[in-house]
Coordinates of C-alpha atoms in Angstrom, one line a residue:
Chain A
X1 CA 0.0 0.0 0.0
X2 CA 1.9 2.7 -1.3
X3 CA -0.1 6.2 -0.6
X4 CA 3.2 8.6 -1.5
X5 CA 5.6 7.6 -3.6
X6 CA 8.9 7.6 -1.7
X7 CA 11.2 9.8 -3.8
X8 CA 9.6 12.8 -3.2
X9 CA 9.1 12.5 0.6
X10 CA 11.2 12.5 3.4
X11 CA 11.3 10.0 5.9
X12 CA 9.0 12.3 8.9
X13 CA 6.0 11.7 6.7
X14 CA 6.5 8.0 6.2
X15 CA 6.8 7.6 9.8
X16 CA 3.9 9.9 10.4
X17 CA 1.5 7.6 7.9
X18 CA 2.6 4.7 10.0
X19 CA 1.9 6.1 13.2
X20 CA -1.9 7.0 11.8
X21 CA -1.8 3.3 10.3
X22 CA -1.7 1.6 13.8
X23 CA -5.0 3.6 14.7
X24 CA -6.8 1.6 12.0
X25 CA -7.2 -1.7 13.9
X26 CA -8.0 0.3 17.1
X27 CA -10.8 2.1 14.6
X28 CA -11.6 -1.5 12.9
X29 CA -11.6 -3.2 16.7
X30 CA -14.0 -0.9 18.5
X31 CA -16.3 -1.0 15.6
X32 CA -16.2 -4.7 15.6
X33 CA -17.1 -4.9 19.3
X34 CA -19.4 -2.3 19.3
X35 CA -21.6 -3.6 16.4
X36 CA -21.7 -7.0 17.4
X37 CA -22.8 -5.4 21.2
X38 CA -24.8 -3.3 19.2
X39 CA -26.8 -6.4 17.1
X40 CA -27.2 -8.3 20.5
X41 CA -28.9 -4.8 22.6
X42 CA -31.1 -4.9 19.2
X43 CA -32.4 -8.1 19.2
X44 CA -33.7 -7.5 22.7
X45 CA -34.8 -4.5 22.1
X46 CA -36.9 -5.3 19.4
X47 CA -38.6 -8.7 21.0
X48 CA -39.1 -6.5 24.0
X49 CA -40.8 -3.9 22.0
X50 CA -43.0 -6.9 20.3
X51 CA -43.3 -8.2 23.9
X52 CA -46.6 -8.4 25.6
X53 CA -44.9 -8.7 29.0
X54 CA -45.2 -5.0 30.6
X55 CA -42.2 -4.6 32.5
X56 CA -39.6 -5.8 29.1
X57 CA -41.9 -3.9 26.9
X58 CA -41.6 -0.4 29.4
X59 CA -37.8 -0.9 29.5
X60 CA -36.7 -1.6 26.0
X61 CA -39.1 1.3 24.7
X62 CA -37.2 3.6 27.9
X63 CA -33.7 2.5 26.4
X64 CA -34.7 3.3 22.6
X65 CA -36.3 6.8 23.5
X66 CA -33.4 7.7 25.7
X67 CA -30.8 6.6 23.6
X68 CA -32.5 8.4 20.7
X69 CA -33.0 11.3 22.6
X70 CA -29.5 12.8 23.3
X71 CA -26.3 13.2 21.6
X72 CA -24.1 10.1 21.0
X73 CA -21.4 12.8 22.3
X74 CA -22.7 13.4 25.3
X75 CA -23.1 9.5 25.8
X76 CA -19.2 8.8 24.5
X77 CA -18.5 11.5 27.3
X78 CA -20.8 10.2 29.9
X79 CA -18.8 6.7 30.2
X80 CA -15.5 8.1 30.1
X81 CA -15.9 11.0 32.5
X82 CA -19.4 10.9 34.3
X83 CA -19.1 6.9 35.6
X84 CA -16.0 7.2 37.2
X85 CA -16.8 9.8 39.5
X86 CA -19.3 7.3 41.1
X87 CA -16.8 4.7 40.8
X88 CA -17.2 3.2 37.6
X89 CA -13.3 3.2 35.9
X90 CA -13.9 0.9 32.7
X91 CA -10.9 0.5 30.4
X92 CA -11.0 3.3 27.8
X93 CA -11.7 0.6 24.7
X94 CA -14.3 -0.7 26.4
X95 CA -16.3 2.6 27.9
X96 CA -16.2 3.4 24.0
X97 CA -17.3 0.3 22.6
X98 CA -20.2 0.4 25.3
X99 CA -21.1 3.9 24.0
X100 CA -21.2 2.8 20.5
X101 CA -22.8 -0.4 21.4
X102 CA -25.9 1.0 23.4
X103 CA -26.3 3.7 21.0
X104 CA -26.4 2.2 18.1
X105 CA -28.3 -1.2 19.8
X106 CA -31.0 1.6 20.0
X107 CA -31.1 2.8 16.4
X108 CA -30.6 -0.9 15.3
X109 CA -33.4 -2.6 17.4
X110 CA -35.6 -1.0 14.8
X111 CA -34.3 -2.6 12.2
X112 CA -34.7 -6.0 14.0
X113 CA -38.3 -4.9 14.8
X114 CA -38.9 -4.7 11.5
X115 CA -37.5 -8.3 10.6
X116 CA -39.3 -9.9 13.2
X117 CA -42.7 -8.4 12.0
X118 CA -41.6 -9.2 8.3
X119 CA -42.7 -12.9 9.9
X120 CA -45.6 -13.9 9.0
X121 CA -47.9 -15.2 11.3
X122 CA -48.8 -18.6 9.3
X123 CA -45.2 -19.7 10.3
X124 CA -45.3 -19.3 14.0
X125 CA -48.7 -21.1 13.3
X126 CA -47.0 -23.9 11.6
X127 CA -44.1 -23.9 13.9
X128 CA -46.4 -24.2 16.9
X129 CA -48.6 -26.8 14.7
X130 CA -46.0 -29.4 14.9
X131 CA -45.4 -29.2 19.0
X132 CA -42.9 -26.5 19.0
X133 CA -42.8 -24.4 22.3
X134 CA -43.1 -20.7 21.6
X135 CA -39.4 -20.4 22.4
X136 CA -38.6 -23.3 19.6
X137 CA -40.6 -21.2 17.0
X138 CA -38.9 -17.8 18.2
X139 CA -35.3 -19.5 18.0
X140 CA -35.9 -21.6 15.0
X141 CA -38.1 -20.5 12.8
X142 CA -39.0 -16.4 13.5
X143 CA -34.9 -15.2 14.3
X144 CA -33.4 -16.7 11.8
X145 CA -35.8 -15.0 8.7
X146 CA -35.8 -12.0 10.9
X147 CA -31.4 -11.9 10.4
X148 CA -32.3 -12.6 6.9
X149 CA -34.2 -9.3 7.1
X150 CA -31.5 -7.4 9.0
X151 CA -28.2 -8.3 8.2
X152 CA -27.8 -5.9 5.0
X153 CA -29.2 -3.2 6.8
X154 CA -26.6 -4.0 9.3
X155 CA -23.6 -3.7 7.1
X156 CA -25.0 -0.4 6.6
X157 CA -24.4 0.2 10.2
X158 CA -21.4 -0.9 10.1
X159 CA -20.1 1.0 7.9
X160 CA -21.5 4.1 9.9
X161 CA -20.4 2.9 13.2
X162 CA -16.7 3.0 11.8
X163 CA -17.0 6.5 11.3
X164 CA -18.6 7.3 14.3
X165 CA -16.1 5.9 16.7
X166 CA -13.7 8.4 15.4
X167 CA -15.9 10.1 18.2
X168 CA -14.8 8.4 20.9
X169 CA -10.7 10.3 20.0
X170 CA -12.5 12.8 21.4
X171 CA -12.3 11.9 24.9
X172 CA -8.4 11.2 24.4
X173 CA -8.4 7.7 26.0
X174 CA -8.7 5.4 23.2
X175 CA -5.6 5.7 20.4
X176 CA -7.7 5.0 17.6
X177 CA -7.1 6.5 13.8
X178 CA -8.8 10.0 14.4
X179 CA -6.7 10.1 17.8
X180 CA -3.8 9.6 16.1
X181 CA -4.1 12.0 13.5
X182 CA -5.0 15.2 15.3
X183 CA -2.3 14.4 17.6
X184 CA 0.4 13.6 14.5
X185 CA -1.0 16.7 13.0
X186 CA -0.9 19.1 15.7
X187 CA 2.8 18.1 17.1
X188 CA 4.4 18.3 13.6
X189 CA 2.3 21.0 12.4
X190 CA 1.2 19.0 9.5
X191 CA -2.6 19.0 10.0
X192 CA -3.5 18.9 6.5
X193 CA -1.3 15.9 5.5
X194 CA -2.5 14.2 8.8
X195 CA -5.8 14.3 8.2
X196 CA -5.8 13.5 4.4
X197 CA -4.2 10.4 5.4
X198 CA -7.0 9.1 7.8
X199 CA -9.5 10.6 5.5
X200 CA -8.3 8.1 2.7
X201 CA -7.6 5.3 5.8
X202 CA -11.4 6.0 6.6
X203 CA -12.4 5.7 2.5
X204 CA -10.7 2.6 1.6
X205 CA -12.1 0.9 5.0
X206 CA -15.4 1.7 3.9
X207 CA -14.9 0.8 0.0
X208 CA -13.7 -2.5 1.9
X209 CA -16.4 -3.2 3.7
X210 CA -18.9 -2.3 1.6
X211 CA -17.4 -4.5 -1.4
X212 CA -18.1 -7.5 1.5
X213 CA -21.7 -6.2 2.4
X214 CA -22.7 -6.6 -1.3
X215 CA -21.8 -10.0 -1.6
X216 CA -23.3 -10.5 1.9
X217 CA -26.5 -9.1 0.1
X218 CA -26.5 -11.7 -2.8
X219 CA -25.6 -14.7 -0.6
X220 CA -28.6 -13.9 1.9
X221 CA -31.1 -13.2 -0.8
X222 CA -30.7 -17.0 -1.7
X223 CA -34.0 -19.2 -0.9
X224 CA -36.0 -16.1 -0.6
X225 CA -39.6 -16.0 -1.1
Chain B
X1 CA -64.3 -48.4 19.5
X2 CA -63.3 -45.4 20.9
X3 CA -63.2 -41.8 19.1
X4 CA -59.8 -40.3 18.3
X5 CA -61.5 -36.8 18.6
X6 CA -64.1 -35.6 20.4
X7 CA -65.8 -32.5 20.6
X8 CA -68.1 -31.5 23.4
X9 CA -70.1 -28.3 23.4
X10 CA -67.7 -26.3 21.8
X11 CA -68.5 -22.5 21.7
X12 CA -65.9 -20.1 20.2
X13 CA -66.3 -16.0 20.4
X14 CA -64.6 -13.2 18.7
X15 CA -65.3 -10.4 20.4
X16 CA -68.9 -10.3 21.2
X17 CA -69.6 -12.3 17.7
X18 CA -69.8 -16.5 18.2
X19 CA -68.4 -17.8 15.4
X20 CA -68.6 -21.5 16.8
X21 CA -72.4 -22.6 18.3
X22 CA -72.2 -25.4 20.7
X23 CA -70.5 -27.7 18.7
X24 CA -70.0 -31.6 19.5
X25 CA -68.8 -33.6 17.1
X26 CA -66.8 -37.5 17.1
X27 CA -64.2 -38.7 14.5
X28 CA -63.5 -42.0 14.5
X29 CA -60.1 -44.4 13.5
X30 CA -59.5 -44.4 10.2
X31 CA -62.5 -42.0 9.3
X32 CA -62.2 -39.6 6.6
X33 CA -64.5 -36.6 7.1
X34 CA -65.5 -33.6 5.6
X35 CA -66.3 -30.0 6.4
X36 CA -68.0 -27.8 4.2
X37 CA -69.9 -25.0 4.2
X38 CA -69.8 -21.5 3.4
X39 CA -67.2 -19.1 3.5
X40 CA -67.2 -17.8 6.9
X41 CA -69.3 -20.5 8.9
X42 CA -66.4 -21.3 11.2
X43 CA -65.2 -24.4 9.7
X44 CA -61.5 -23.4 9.8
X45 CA -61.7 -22.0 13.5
X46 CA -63.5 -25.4 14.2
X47 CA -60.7 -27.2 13.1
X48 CA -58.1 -24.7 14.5
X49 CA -59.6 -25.3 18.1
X50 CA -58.8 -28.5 17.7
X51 CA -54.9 -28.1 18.2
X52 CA -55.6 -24.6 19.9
X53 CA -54.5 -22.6 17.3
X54 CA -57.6 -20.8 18.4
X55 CA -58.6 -21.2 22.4
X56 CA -62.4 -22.4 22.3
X57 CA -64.4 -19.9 24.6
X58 CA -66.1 -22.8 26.5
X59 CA -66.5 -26.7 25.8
X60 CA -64.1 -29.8 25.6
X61 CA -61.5 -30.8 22.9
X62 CA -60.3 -34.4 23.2
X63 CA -58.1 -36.0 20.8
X64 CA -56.3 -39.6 21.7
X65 CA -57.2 -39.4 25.5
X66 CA -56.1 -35.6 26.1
X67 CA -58.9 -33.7 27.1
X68 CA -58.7 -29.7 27.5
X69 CA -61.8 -28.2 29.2
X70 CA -61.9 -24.5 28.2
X71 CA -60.7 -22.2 30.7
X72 CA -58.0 -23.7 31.8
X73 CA -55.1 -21.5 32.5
X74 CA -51.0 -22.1 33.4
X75 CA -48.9 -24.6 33.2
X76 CA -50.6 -27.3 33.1
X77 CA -52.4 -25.8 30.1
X78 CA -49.4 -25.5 28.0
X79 CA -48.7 -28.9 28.6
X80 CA -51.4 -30.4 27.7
X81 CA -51.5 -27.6 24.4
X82 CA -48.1 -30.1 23.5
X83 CA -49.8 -33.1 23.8
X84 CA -53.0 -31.9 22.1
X85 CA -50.6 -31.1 19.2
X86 CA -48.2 -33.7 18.8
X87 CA -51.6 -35.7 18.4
X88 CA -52.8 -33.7 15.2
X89 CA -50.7 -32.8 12.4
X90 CA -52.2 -29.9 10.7
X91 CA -51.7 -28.6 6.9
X92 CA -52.5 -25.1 6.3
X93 CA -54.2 -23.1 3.5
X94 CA -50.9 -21.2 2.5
X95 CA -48.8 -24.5 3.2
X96 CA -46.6 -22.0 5.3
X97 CA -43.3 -24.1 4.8
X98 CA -40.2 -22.3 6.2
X99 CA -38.1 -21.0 3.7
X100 CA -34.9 -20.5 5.3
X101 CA -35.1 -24.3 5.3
X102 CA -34.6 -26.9 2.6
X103 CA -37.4 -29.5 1.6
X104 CA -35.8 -32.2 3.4
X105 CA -34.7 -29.9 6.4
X106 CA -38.4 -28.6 6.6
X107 CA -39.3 -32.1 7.0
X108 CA -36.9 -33.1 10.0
X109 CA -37.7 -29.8 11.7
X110 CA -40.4 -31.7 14.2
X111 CA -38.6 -35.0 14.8
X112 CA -35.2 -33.1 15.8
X113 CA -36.5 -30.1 17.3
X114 CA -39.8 -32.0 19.2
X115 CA -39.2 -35.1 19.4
X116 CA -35.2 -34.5 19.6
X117 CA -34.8 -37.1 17.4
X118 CA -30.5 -37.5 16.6
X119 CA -30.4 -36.4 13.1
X120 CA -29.7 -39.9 11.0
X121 CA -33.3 -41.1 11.9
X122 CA -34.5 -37.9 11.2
X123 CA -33.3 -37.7 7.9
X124 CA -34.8 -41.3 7.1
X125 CA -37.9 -40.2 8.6
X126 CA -38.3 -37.3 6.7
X127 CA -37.1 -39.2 3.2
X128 CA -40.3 -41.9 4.2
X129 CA -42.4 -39.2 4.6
X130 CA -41.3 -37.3 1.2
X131 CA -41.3 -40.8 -0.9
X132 CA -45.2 -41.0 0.5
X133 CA -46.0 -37.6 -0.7
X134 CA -43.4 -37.8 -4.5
X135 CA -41.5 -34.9 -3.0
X136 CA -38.1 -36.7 -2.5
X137 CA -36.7 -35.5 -5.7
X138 CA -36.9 -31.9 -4.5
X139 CA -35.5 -33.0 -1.0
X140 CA -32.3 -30.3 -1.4
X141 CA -34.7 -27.3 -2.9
X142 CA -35.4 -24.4 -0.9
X143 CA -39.3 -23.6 -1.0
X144 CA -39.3 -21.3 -3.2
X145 CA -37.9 -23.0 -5.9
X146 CA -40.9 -25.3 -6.0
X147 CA -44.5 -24.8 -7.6
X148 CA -47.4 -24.5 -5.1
X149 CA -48.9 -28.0 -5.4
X150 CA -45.4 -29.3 -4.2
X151 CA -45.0 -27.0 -1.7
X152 CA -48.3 -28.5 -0.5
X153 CA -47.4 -32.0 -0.9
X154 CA -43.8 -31.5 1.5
X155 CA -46.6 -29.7 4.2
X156 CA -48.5 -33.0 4.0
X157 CA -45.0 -35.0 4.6
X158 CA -43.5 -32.1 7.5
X159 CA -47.1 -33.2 9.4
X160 CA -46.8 -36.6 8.7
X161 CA -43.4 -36.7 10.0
X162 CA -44.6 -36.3 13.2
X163 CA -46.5 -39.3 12.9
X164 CA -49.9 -37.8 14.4
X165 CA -52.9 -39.8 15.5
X166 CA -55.1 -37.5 13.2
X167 CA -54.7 -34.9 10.0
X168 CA -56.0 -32.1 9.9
X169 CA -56.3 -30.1 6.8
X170 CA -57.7 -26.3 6.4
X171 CA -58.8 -26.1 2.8
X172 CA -55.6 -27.5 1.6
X173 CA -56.5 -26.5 -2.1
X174 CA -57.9 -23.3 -1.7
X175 CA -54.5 -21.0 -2.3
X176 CA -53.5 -23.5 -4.9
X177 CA -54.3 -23.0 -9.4
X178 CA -56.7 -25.2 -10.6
X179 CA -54.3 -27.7 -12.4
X180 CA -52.0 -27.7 -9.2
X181 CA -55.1 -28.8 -7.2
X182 CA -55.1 -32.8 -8.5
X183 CA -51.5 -33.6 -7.2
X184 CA -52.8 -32.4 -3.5
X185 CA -56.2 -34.5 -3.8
X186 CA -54.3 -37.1 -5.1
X187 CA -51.6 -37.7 -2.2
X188 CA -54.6 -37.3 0.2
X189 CA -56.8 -40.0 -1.5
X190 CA -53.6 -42.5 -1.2
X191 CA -53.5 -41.2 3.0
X192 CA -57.4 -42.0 3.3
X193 CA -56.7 -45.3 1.4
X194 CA -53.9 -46.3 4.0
X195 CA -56.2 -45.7 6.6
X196 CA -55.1 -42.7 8.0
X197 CA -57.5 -40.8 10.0
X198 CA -58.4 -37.1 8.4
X199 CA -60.8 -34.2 9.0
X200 CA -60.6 -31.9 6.0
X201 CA -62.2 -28.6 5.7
X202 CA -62.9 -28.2 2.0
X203 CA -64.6 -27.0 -0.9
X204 CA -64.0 -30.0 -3.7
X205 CA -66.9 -31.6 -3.8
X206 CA -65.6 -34.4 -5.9
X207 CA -63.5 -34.7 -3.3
X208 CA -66.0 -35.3 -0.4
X209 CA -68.1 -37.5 -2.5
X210 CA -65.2 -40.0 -3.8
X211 CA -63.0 -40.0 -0.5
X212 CA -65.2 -39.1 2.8
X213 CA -66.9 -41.4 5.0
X214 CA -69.1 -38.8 6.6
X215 CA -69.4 -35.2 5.3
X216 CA -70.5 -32.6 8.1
X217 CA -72.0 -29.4 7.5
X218 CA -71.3 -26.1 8.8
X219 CA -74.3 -22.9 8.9
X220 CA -73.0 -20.1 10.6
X221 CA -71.2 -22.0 13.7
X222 CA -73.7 -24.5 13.8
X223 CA -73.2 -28.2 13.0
X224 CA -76.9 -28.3 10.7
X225 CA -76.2 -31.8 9.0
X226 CA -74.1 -34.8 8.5
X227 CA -73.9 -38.1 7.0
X228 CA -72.3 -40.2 4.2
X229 CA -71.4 -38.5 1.1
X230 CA -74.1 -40.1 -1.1
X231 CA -77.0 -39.7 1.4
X232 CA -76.1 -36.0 2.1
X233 CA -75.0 -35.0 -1.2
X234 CA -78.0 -36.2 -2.4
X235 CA -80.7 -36.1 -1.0
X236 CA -79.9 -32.7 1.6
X237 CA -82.3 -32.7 4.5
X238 CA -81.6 -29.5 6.0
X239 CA -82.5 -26.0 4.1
X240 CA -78.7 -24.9 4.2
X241 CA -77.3 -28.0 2.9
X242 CA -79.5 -27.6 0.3
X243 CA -78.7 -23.9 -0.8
X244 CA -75.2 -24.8 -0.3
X245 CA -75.2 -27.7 -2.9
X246 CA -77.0 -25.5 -4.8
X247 CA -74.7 -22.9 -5.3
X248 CA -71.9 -25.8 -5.7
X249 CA -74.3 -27.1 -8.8
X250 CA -74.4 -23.7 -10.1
X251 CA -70.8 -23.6 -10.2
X252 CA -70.1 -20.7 -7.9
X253 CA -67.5 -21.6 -4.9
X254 CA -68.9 -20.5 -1.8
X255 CA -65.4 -19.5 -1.4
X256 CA -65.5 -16.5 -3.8
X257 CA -68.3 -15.0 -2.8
X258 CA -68.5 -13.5 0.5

């Protein structure tokens, strides 16, 4: 991956591109976390919201509007600086990928909502017909056309989420690729170049993971309806 | 001899409206029976109490020796809901096979997930079950690669799978193009002629008359009049059964109309 060719530069910059390099799998690791934490807070979200139980159904659609209601900054800043002062010291990875996860869980869970009422009645009825318990037919038959349902839509989110957690630089605890190009920038006084680097670190990652979310797309459209 | 189902009193509400009227009703082994009547009547929620698809508003369901009494709540009603079901195997109007899942795997569902069956005898059971219905050519299709009349046929083998005392069908044709129908009537004519016990709600008429042993009529939740196919079909007794066959003669399914 050449990104300068090396005659014309000197040998700052090159260390300077490898330096923003390294935040990449910080960038690529938090978003991998977070989305996976993010798909799990969903699911639950969206049975809960579907769930004729009171108490789930009142605290899933309390965690949606919440979440949805404020700033995914002021939430980034609330794990890093507001928990520890009652005691709560998480790791800074993990405060972010918590962040990420419970915010985007939120926006998620209406995606998985979706799936789950894209599932049609007549197949819990024929799930149930042959002896199935109602948690068979949820496990078995309803979540797995539901993912079918929500996995592009996830990719999308994916691909969001790893721009988003350039967010979580902000709170200078986690050394990911936005982190370490501000700080590159500002101590060399090379802002511009600093940035354009990430910028096209940020690009190609999404080009990436896009490229794999199509194919996701045509392998889960097989055996559709 | 002892019924497999029986049906005492049953009355079914929606609401305020009572779709069901104090309906009892007895199928015997080996007993293929027919419900008909207009669209509407209550046939289909008849049969759908009988695995408590629907919950009856008051009256018995027994099928094989479990009895429910309307009413019943907890635990002990969801248990015997499982028994109740793994008594009946029921086939659906819109087949409602599961697509994420191949023929075969449609098939094996039940035994492995219900019966935890290991998956070996599973697989033979569900390759029986498809050689009975001519699906085992399509075994490694997904659904919806497969016409409608198939799709039907591998519904027929996924309840028969379970080996059920009783069948159930809910208008099994209905959803289905005219020349698709045959391969569905057929595979159920070769079930009645192995003896298999079978309450069909249905508007093939041809049907009824070649295949049932008793044909029961359904008025607007009432049970108005039953009997073998060639008494009833012929010579109607009751006013309804008579406007029914009527409109059949004229050649206007009840179905459509509505």
């Amino acid at each position: 991956m050449v990104l300068l060719s090396k005659r014309s530069i000197s040998i700052e910059p090159l260390s300077r591109k490898k330096s923003i390099a390294r935040g990449v799998w910080i960038t690529i690791s938090i978003s991998a976390l977070s989305i996976l934490l993010a798909t799990i807070l969903a699911l639950l979200a969206a049975l809960g919201r579907l769930s004729k139980f009171p108490p789930f159904y009142a605290i899933c659609t309390f965690y949606v509007s919440l979440i949805r209601g404020t700033p995914l900054y002021l939430q980034i800043f609330f794990f890093f600086l507001a928990l520890p002062q009652v005691g709560i010291i998480l790791p800074g990875l993990w405060a972010g990928v918590l962040a990420l996860g419970l915010n985007y869980g939120a926006y998620m869970s209406e995606i998985f909502r979706a799936g789950l009422s894209s599932v049609g009645k007549g197949q819990r009825e024929a799930a149930l017909a042959i002896g199935m318990t109602p948690g068979q037919t949820m496990s078995r038959i309803v979540i797995p056309q539901a993912l079918r349902f929500a996995i592009p839509p996830t990719g999308n989110e994916f691909i969001a989420m790893l721009k988003d957690s350039a967010l979580v630089s902000a709170t200078g605890f986690v050394h990911e690729l936005m982190w370490r190009a501000t700080k590159v920038g500002r101590a060399q006084f090379h802002n511009l170049e600093a940035l354009i680097t990430a910028a096209v670190f940020y690009w190609v990652m999404t080009l990436v993971f896009s490229y794999f979310q199509g194919r996701l797309e045509a392998r889960m459209s097989r055996g559709e309806r | 001899m002892l019924p497999i189902i029986k049906i005492t009193n049953l009355d079914k509400f929606f609401g305020r409206l009572q779709v069901l009227k104090k309906i009892s009703l007895e199928i015997y082994p080996q007993e293929v029976v027919c419900i008909i009547g207009r669209s509407g009547a209550g046939k289909s929620t008849l049969l759908r109490c009988i695995n408590y698809l629907e919950e009856p508003s008051c009256g018995d369901i027994e099928v094989d020796g479990v009895c429910i009494s309307a009413g019943k709540k907890g635990k002990d009603l969801r248990e015997l809901i499982h028994e109740l079901r793994l008594r009946s195997g029921m086939v659906f109007q819109e087949f409602n096979l599961f697509p994420h899942m191949t023929v075969l795997e449609n098939v094996m569902e039940g035994p492995v997930t219900v019966k935890k069956m290991d998956k070996a005898s599973a697989v033979k059971i569900a390759e029986m079950n498809l050689e009975r219905v001519g699906m085992i050519i399509k075994k490694d299709e997904y659904p919806n690669r497969i016409s409608g009349g198939q799709k039907q046929r591998v519904a027929i083998a996924r309840a028969l799978a379970m080996e059920p005392k009783v069948m159930l069908f809910d208008e099994p044709t209905s959803a289905l193009d005219p020349e698709l129908i045959g391969e569905v009537l057929t595979v159920m004519k070769s079930l009645a002629r192995e003896g298999t016990t079978m309450l069909v709600v249905t508007h093939e008429m041809e049907f009824a008359c070649d295949v049932a042993s008793r044909v029961i009529v359904i008025h607007d939740g009432e049970l108005v009049e039953q009997g073998a196919p060639a008494d009833l079909l012929n010579h109607p007794q009751n006013v309804h059964t008579q406007a029914l066959l009527e409109r059949y003669r004229a050649g206007k399914s009840p179905q459509v109309e509505a």
